[in-house]
Protein backbone atom coordinates (compact mmCIF):
# COMPACT_ATOMS: atom_id res chain seq x y z
CA UNK A 1 0.00 0.00 0.00
CA UNK A 2 1.14 3.55 -0.71
CA UNK A 3 2.80 4.91 2.49
CA UNK A 4 0.74 8.09 2.14
CA UNK A 5 -2.52 6.13 2.19
CA UNK A 6 -1.35 3.80 4.94
CA UNK A 7 -0.17 6.55 7.29
CA UNK A 8 -3.38 8.48 6.66
CA UNK A 9 -5.58 5.48 7.43
CA UNK A 10 -3.62 4.71 10.60
CA UNK A 11 -4.11 8.28 11.81
CA UNK A 12 -7.83 8.04 11.12
CA UNK A 13 -8.58 4.55 12.41
CA UNK A 14 -6.23 4.66 15.43
CA UNK A 15 -7.78 7.68 17.17
CA UNK A 16 -11.33 6.54 16.40
CA UNK A 17 -10.65 3.17 18.06
CA UNK A 18 -8.90 4.78 21.01
CA UNK A 19 -11.51 7.46 21.76
CA UNK A 20 -14.43 5.05 21.25
CA UNK A 21 -13.17 2.55 23.81
CA UNK A 22 -11.81 5.26 26.11
CA UNK A 23 -15.38 6.44 26.65
CA UNK A 24 -16.07 3.03 28.23
CA UNK A 25 -13.16 3.50 30.63
CA UNK A 26 -13.38 7.21 31.42
CA UNK A 27 -15.39 7.58 34.67
CA UNK A 28 -17.97 10.26 35.36
CA UNK A 29 -15.74 11.86 38.00
CA UNK A 30 -12.13 10.56 37.89
CA UNK A 31 -11.22 12.53 41.02
CA UNK A 32 -13.76 10.60 43.10
CA UNK A 33 -11.99 7.28 43.67
CA UNK A 34 -14.91 5.46 45.32
CA UNK A 35 -17.44 6.29 42.60
CA UNK A 36 -14.83 5.52 39.93
CA UNK A 37 -14.10 2.07 41.33
CA UNK A 38 -17.82 1.40 41.63
CA UNK A 39 -18.25 2.22 37.94
CA UNK A 40 -15.28 0.07 36.92
CA UNK A 41 -16.44 -2.90 39.01
CA UNK A 42 -19.81 -3.13 37.23
CA UNK A 43 -18.30 -4.87 34.18
CA UNK A 44 -14.55 -5.52 34.59
CA UNK A 45 -14.45 -7.75 31.50
CA UNK A 46 -15.68 -4.86 29.38
CA UNK A 47 -13.08 -2.56 30.96
CA UNK A 48 -10.36 -5.08 30.11
CA UNK A 49 -11.49 -5.32 26.49
CA UNK A 50 -11.73 -1.54 26.24
CA UNK A 51 -8.20 -1.19 27.65
CA UNK A 52 -6.83 -3.61 25.05
CA UNK A 53 -8.61 -1.88 22.17
CA UNK A 54 -7.59 1.58 23.38
CA UNK A 55 -3.98 0.41 23.51
CA UNK A 56 -4.28 -1.01 20.00
CA UNK A 57 -5.66 2.27 18.64
CA UNK A 58 -2.95 4.25 20.41
CA UNK A 59 -0.21 2.14 18.81
CA UNK A 60 -1.82 2.50 15.36
CA UNK A 61 -1.71 6.27 15.75
CA UNK A 62 1.99 6.29 16.64
CA UNK A 63 2.68 4.05 13.63
CA UNK A 64 0.93 6.59 11.42
CA UNK A 65 3.22 9.38 12.65
CA UNK A 66 6.22 7.08 12.23
CA UNK A 67 5.51 6.58 8.53
CA UNK A 68 5.13 10.33 8.01
CA UNK A 69 8.44 10.82 9.83
CA UNK A 70 10.17 8.52 7.35
CA UNK A 71 8.87 10.63 4.47
CA UNK A 72 10.44 13.76 6.00
CA UNK A 73 13.97 12.43 5.51
CA UNK A 74 16.53 15.02 4.31
CA UNK A 75 14.03 17.82 4.87
CA UNK A 76 14.19 20.78 7.24
CA UNK A 77 11.85 19.02 9.66
CA UNK A 78 13.70 15.68 9.75
CA UNK A 79 15.54 16.21 13.05
CA UNK A 80 12.38 17.43 14.78
CA UNK A 81 10.45 14.42 13.49
CA UNK A 82 13.15 12.02 14.72
CA UNK A 83 13.19 13.60 18.18
CA UNK A 84 9.40 13.59 18.38
CA UNK A 85 9.26 9.88 17.57
CA UNK A 86 11.44 9.12 20.59
CA UNK A 87 8.81 10.72 22.81
CA UNK A 88 5.89 9.05 21.01
CA UNK A 89 7.45 5.59 21.16
CA UNK A 90 8.43 5.97 24.83
CA UNK A 91 4.84 6.92 25.65
CA UNK A 92 3.54 3.55 24.37
CA UNK A 93 4.74 1.31 27.24
CA UNK A 94 3.65 3.97 29.75
CA UNK A 95 0.16 4.02 28.21
CA UNK A 96 0.02 0.20 28.28
CA UNK A 97 0.94 0.20 31.97
CA UNK A 98 -1.71 2.83 32.71
CA UNK A 99 -4.48 0.90 30.98
CA UNK A 100 -3.27 -2.36 32.51
CA UNK A 101 -3.50 -0.87 36.01
CA UNK A 102 -7.02 0.39 35.30
CA UNK A 103 -8.07 -3.07 34.11
CA UNK A 104 -6.62 -4.75 37.21
CA UNK A 105 -8.24 -2.12 39.44
CA UNK A 106 -11.61 -2.96 37.86
CA UNK A 107 -11.09 -6.69 38.46
CA UNK A 108 -9.90 -6.16 42.03
CA UNK A 109 -12.81 -3.88 42.87
CA UNK A 110 -15.32 -6.33 41.41
CA UNK A 111 -13.86 -9.32 43.26
CA UNK A 112 -13.73 -7.56 46.62
CA UNK A 113 -17.32 -6.29 46.31
CA UNK A 114 -16.04 -3.25 48.15
CA UNK A 115 -15.36 -0.04 46.24
CA UNK A 116 -13.29 1.24 49.17
CA UNK A 117 -10.86 -1.67 48.82
CA UNK A 118 -7.35 -0.30 49.36
CA UNK A 119 -5.72 -2.48 46.71
CA UNK A 120 -8.07 -1.29 43.97
CA UNK A 121 -7.66 2.27 45.23
CA UNK A 122 -3.86 2.07 45.06
CA UNK A 123 -4.04 0.59 41.55
CA UNK A 124 -6.29 3.41 40.36
CA UNK A 125 -4.06 6.09 41.89
CA UNK A 126 -1.01 4.44 40.30
CA UNK A 127 -2.73 4.39 36.91
CA UNK A 128 -3.36 8.12 37.16
CA UNK A 129 0.28 8.78 37.99
CA UNK A 130 1.51 6.73 35.05
CA UNK A 131 -1.18 8.26 32.84
CA UNK A 132 0.02 11.74 33.69
CA UNK A 133 3.56 10.86 32.66
CA UNK A 134 2.54 9.04 29.46
CA UNK A 135 0.22 11.86 28.37
CA UNK A 136 2.82 14.58 28.94
CA UNK A 137 5.52 12.59 27.11
CA UNK A 138 3.16 11.88 24.21
CA UNK A 139 2.05 15.52 24.06
CA UNK A 140 5.63 16.76 23.96
CA UNK A 141 6.19 14.41 21.02
CA UNK A 142 3.11 15.76 19.22
CA UNK A 143 4.28 19.34 19.85
CA UNK A 144 7.76 18.66 18.42
CA UNK A 145 6.24 16.81 15.45
CA UNK A 146 4.15 19.88 14.73
CA UNK A 147 7.28 22.03 14.78
CA UNK A 148 8.91 19.60 12.34
CA UNK A 149 6.01 19.78 9.91
CA UNK A 150 6.04 23.58 10.21
CA UNK A 151 9.66 23.65 9.03
CA UNK A 152 9.16 20.89 6.46
CA UNK A 153 6.24 22.80 4.92
CA UNK A 154 4.76 19.58 3.56
CA UNK A 155 1.26 20.28 4.92
CA UNK A 156 -1.14 23.17 5.00
CA UNK A 157 -0.54 25.45 8.00
CA UNK A 158 -3.59 24.10 9.86
CA UNK A 159 -1.86 20.76 10.54
CA UNK A 160 1.21 22.05 12.42
CA UNK A 161 -1.05 24.56 14.19
CA UNK A 162 -3.35 21.76 15.44
CA UNK A 163 -0.43 19.53 16.44
CA UNK A 164 1.36 22.30 18.33
CA UNK A 165 -1.85 23.44 20.06
CA UNK A 166 -2.77 19.86 21.02
CA UNK A 167 0.73 19.21 22.30
CA UNK A 168 0.75 22.31 24.50
CA UNK A 169 -2.74 21.55 25.84
CA UNK A 170 -1.77 17.94 26.56
CA UNK A 171 1.11 19.13 28.74
CA UNK A 172 -0.57 22.04 30.52
CA UNK A 173 -3.89 20.43 31.51
CA UNK A 174 -2.56 17.34 33.35
CA UNK A 175 0.36 19.32 34.79
CA UNK A 176 -1.79 22.14 36.17
CA UNK A 177 -5.41 21.03 36.55
CA UNK A 178 -4.59 17.37 37.09
CA UNK A 179 -4.87 14.14 35.13
CA UNK A 180 -7.88 13.12 37.23
CA UNK A 181 -9.80 16.16 35.97
CA UNK A 182 -12.83 15.59 33.75
CA UNK A 183 -11.25 18.21 31.45
CA UNK A 184 -8.86 15.50 30.26
CA UNK A 185 -11.72 14.20 28.12
CA UNK A 186 -11.49 17.43 26.13
CA UNK A 187 -7.78 16.75 25.53
CA UNK A 188 -8.56 13.22 24.30
CA UNK A 189 -11.18 14.55 21.90
CA UNK A 190 -8.86 17.35 20.73
CA UNK A 191 -6.08 14.85 20.02
CA UNK A 192 -8.48 12.56 18.12
CA UNK A 193 -9.75 15.41 15.95
CA UNK A 194 -6.19 16.59 15.27
CA UNK A 195 -4.97 13.11 14.32
CA UNK A 196 -7.98 12.40 12.11
CA UNK A 197 -7.63 15.72 10.25
CA UNK A 198 -3.90 15.02 9.85
CA UNK A 199 -4.75 11.58 8.45
CA UNK A 200 -7.27 12.95 5.98
CA UNK A 201 -4.86 15.66 4.84
CA UNK A 202 -2.11 13.06 4.47
CA UNK A 203 -4.21 10.94 2.13
CA UNK A 204 -5.01 13.92 -0.10
CA UNK A 205 -1.68 15.70 0.31
CA UNK A 206 0.17 16.21 -2.99
CA UNK A 207 3.16 17.64 -1.07
CA UNK A 208 3.57 14.48 1.03
CA UNK A 209 7.36 14.15 1.20
CSV table of C-alpha atoms in Angstrom, one decimal:
chain,number,residue,atom,x,y,z
A,1,UNK,CA,0.0,0.0,0.0
A,2,UNK,CA,1.1,3.6,-0.7
A,3,UNK,CA,2.8,4.9,2.5
A,4,UNK,CA,0.7,8.1,2.1
A,5,UNK,CA,-2.5,6.1,2.2
A,6,UNK,CA,-1.3,3.8,4.9
A,7,UNK,CA,-0.2,6.6,7.3
A,8,UNK,CA,-3.4,8.5,6.7
A,9,UNK,CA,-5.6,5.5,7.4
A,10,UNK,CA,-3.6,4.7,10.6
A,11,UNK,CA,-4.1,8.3,11.8
A,12,UNK,CA,-7.8,8.0,11.1
A,13,UNK,CA,-8.6,4.5,12.4
A,14,UNK,CA,-6.2,4.7,15.4
A,15,UNK,CA,-7.8,7.7,17.2
A,16,UNK,CA,-11.3,6.5,16.4
A,17,UNK,CA,-10.7,3.2,18.1
A,18,UNK,CA,-8.9,4.8,21.0
A,19,UNK,CA,-11.5,7.5,21.8
A,20,UNK,CA,-14.4,5.1,21.2
A,21,UNK,CA,-13.2,2.6,23.8
A,22,UNK,CA,-11.8,5.3,26.1
A,23,UNK,CA,-15.4,6.4,26.6
A,24,UNK,CA,-16.1,3.0,28.2
A,25,UNK,CA,-13.2,3.5,30.6
A,26,UNK,CA,-13.4,7.2,31.4
A,27,UNK,CA,-15.4,7.6,34.7
A,28,UNK,CA,-18.0,10.3,35.4
A,29,UNK,CA,-15.7,11.9,38.0
A,30,UNK,CA,-12.1,10.6,37.9
A,31,UNK,CA,-11.2,12.5,41.0
A,32,UNK,CA,-13.8,10.6,43.1
A,33,UNK,CA,-12.0,7.3,43.7
A,34,UNK,CA,-14.9,5.5,45.3
A,35,UNK,CA,-17.4,6.3,42.6
A,36,UNK,CA,-14.8,5.5,39.9
A,37,UNK,CA,-14.1,2.1,41.3
A,38,UNK,CA,-17.8,1.4,41.6
A,39,UNK,CA,-18.2,2.2,37.9
A,40,UNK,CA,-15.3,0.1,36.9
A,41,UNK,CA,-16.4,-2.9,39.0
A,42,UNK,CA,-19.8,-3.1,37.2
A,43,UNK,CA,-18.3,-4.9,34.2
A,44,UNK,CA,-14.6,-5.5,34.6
A,45,UNK,CA,-14.5,-7.8,31.5
A,46,UNK,CA,-15.7,-4.9,29.4
A,47,UNK,CA,-13.1,-2.6,31.0
A,48,UNK,CA,-10.4,-5.1,30.1
A,49,UNK,CA,-11.5,-5.3,26.5
A,50,UNK,CA,-11.7,-1.5,26.2
A,51,UNK,CA,-8.2,-1.2,27.7
A,52,UNK,CA,-6.8,-3.6,25.1
A,53,UNK,CA,-8.6,-1.9,22.2
A,54,UNK,CA,-7.6,1.6,23.4
A,55,UNK,CA,-4.0,0.4,23.5
A,56,UNK,CA,-4.3,-1.0,20.0
A,57,UNK,CA,-5.7,2.3,18.6
A,58,UNK,CA,-2.9,4.3,20.4
A,59,UNK,CA,-0.2,2.1,18.8
A,60,UNK,CA,-1.8,2.5,15.4
A,61,UNK,CA,-1.7,6.3,15.7
A,62,UNK,CA,2.0,6.3,16.6
A,63,UNK,CA,2.7,4.0,13.6
A,64,UNK,CA,0.9,6.6,11.4
A,65,UNK,CA,3.2,9.4,12.6
A,66,UNK,CA,6.2,7.1,12.2
A,67,UNK,CA,5.5,6.6,8.5
A,68,UNK,CA,5.1,10.3,8.0
A,69,UNK,CA,8.4,10.8,9.8
A,70,UNK,CA,10.2,8.5,7.3
A,71,UNK,CA,8.9,10.6,4.5
A,72,UNK,CA,10.4,13.8,6.0
A,73,UNK,CA,14.0,12.4,5.5
A,74,UNK,CA,16.5,15.0,4.3
A,75,UNK,CA,14.0,17.8,4.9
A,76,UNK,CA,14.2,20.8,7.2
A,77,UNK,CA,11.8,19.0,9.7
A,78,UNK,CA,13.7,15.7,9.8
A,79,UNK,CA,15.5,16.2,13.0
A,80,UNK,CA,12.4,17.4,14.8
A,81,UNK,CA,10.5,14.4,13.5
A,82,UNK,CA,13.2,12.0,14.7
A,83,UNK,CA,13.2,13.6,18.2
A,84,UNK,CA,9.4,13.6,18.4
A,85,UNK,CA,9.3,9.9,17.6
A,86,UNK,CA,11.4,9.1,20.6
A,87,UNK,CA,8.8,10.7,22.8
A,88,UNK,CA,5.9,9.1,21.0
A,89,UNK,CA,7.5,5.6,21.2
A,90,UNK,CA,8.4,6.0,24.8
A,91,UNK,CA,4.8,6.9,25.6
A,92,UNK,CA,3.5,3.6,24.4
A,93,UNK,CA,4.7,1.3,27.2
A,94,UNK,CA,3.7,4.0,29.8
A,95,UNK,CA,0.2,4.0,28.2
A,96,UNK,CA,0.0,0.2,28.3
A,97,UNK,CA,0.9,0.2,32.0
A,98,UNK,CA,-1.7,2.8,32.7
A,99,UNK,CA,-4.5,0.9,31.0
A,100,UNK,CA,-3.3,-2.4,32.5
A,101,UNK,CA,-3.5,-0.9,36.0
A,102,UNK,CA,-7.0,0.4,35.3
A,103,UNK,CA,-8.1,-3.1,34.1
A,104,UNK,CA,-6.6,-4.7,37.2
A,105,UNK,CA,-8.2,-2.1,39.4
A,106,UNK,CA,-11.6,-3.0,37.9
A,107,UNK,CA,-11.1,-6.7,38.5
A,108,UNK,CA,-9.9,-6.2,42.0
A,109,UNK,CA,-12.8,-3.9,42.9
A,110,UNK,CA,-15.3,-6.3,41.4
A,111,UNK,CA,-13.9,-9.3,43.3
A,112,UNK,CA,-13.7,-7.6,46.6
A,113,UNK,CA,-17.3,-6.3,46.3
A,114,UNK,CA,-16.0,-3.2,48.1
A,115,UNK,CA,-15.4,0.0,46.2
A,116,UNK,CA,-13.3,1.2,49.2
A,117,UNK,CA,-10.9,-1.7,48.8
A,118,UNK,CA,-7.4,-0.3,49.4
A,119,UNK,CA,-5.7,-2.5,46.7
A,120,UNK,CA,-8.1,-1.3,44.0
A,121,UNK,CA,-7.7,2.3,45.2
A,122,UNK,CA,-3.9,2.1,45.1
A,123,UNK,CA,-4.0,0.6,41.6
A,124,UNK,CA,-6.3,3.4,40.4
A,125,UNK,CA,-4.1,6.1,41.9
A,126,UNK,CA,-1.0,4.4,40.3
A,127,UNK,CA,-2.7,4.4,36.9
A,128,UNK,CA,-3.4,8.1,37.2
A,129,UNK,CA,0.3,8.8,38.0
A,130,UNK,CA,1.5,6.7,35.1
A,131,UNK,CA,-1.2,8.3,32.8
A,132,UNK,CA,0.0,11.7,33.7
A,133,UNK,CA,3.6,10.9,32.7
A,134,UNK,CA,2.5,9.0,29.5
A,135,UNK,CA,0.2,11.9,28.4
A,136,UNK,CA,2.8,14.6,28.9
A,137,UNK,CA,5.5,12.6,27.1
A,138,UNK,CA,3.2,11.9,24.2
A,139,UNK,CA,2.0,15.5,24.1
A,140,UNK,CA,5.6,16.8,24.0
A,141,UNK,CA,6.2,14.4,21.0
A,142,UNK,CA,3.1,15.8,19.2
A,143,UNK,CA,4.3,19.3,19.8
A,144,UNK,CA,7.8,18.7,18.4
A,145,UNK,CA,6.2,16.8,15.5
A,146,UNK,CA,4.1,19.9,14.7
A,147,UNK,CA,7.3,22.0,14.8
A,148,UNK,CA,8.9,19.6,12.3
A,149,UNK,CA,6.0,19.8,9.9
A,150,UNK,CA,6.0,23.6,10.2
A,151,UNK,CA,9.7,23.7,9.0
A,152,UNK,CA,9.2,20.9,6.5
A,153,UNK,CA,6.2,22.8,4.9
A,154,UNK,CA,4.8,19.6,3.6
A,155,UNK,CA,1.3,20.3,4.9
A,156,UNK,CA,-1.1,23.2,5.0
A,157,UNK,CA,-0.5,25.5,8.0
A,158,UNK,CA,-3.6,24.1,9.9
A,159,UNK,CA,-1.9,20.8,10.5
A,160,UNK,CA,1.2,22.1,12.4
A,161,UNK,CA,-1.1,24.6,14.2
A,162,UNK,CA,-3.3,21.8,15.4
A,163,UNK,CA,-0.4,19.5,16.4
A,164,UNK,CA,1.4,22.3,18.3
A,165,UNK,CA,-1.9,23.4,20.1
A,166,UNK,CA,-2.8,19.9,21.0
A,167,UNK,CA,0.7,19.2,22.3
A,168,UNK,CA,0.8,22.3,24.5
A,169,UNK,CA,-2.7,21.6,25.8
A,170,UNK,CA,-1.8,17.9,26.6
A,171,UNK,CA,1.1,19.1,28.7
A,172,UNK,CA,-0.6,22.0,30.5
A,173,UNK,CA,-3.9,20.4,31.5
A,174,UNK,CA,-2.6,17.3,33.4
A,175,UNK,CA,0.4,19.3,34.8
A,176,UNK,CA,-1.8,22.1,36.2
A,177,UNK,CA,-5.4,21.0,36.5
A,178,UNK,CA,-4.6,17.4,37.1
A,179,UNK,CA,-4.9,14.1,35.1
A,180,UNK,CA,-7.9,13.1,37.2
A,181,UNK,CA,-9.8,16.2,36.0
A,182,UNK,CA,-12.8,15.6,33.7
A,183,UNK,CA,-11.2,18.2,31.5
A,184,UNK,CA,-8.9,15.5,30.3
A,185,UNK,CA,-11.7,14.2,28.1
A,186,UNK,CA,-11.5,17.4,26.1
A,187,UNK,CA,-7.8,16.8,25.5
A,188,UNK,CA,-8.6,13.2,24.3
A,189,UNK,CA,-11.2,14.6,21.9
A,190,UNK,CA,-8.9,17.3,20.7
A,191,UNK,CA,-6.1,14.9,20.0
A,192,UNK,CA,-8.5,12.6,18.1
A,193,UNK,CA,-9.8,15.4,15.9
A,194,UNK,CA,-6.2,16.6,15.3
A,195,UNK,CA,-5.0,13.1,14.3
A,196,UNK,CA,-8.0,12.4,12.1
A,197,UNK,CA,-7.6,15.7,10.3
A,198,UNK,CA,-3.9,15.0,9.9
A,199,UNK,CA,-4.8,11.6,8.5
A,200,UNK,CA,-7.3,12.9,6.0
A,201,UNK,CA,-4.9,15.7,4.8
A,202,UNK,CA,-2.1,13.1,4.5
A,203,UNK,CA,-4.2,10.9,2.1
A,204,UNK,CA,-5.0,13.9,-0.1
A,205,UNK,CA,-1.7,15.7,0.3
A,206,UNK,CA,0.2,16.2,-3.0
A,207,UNK,CA,3.2,17.6,-1.1
A,208,UNK,CA,3.6,14.5,1.0
A,209,UNK,CA,7.4,14.1,1.2
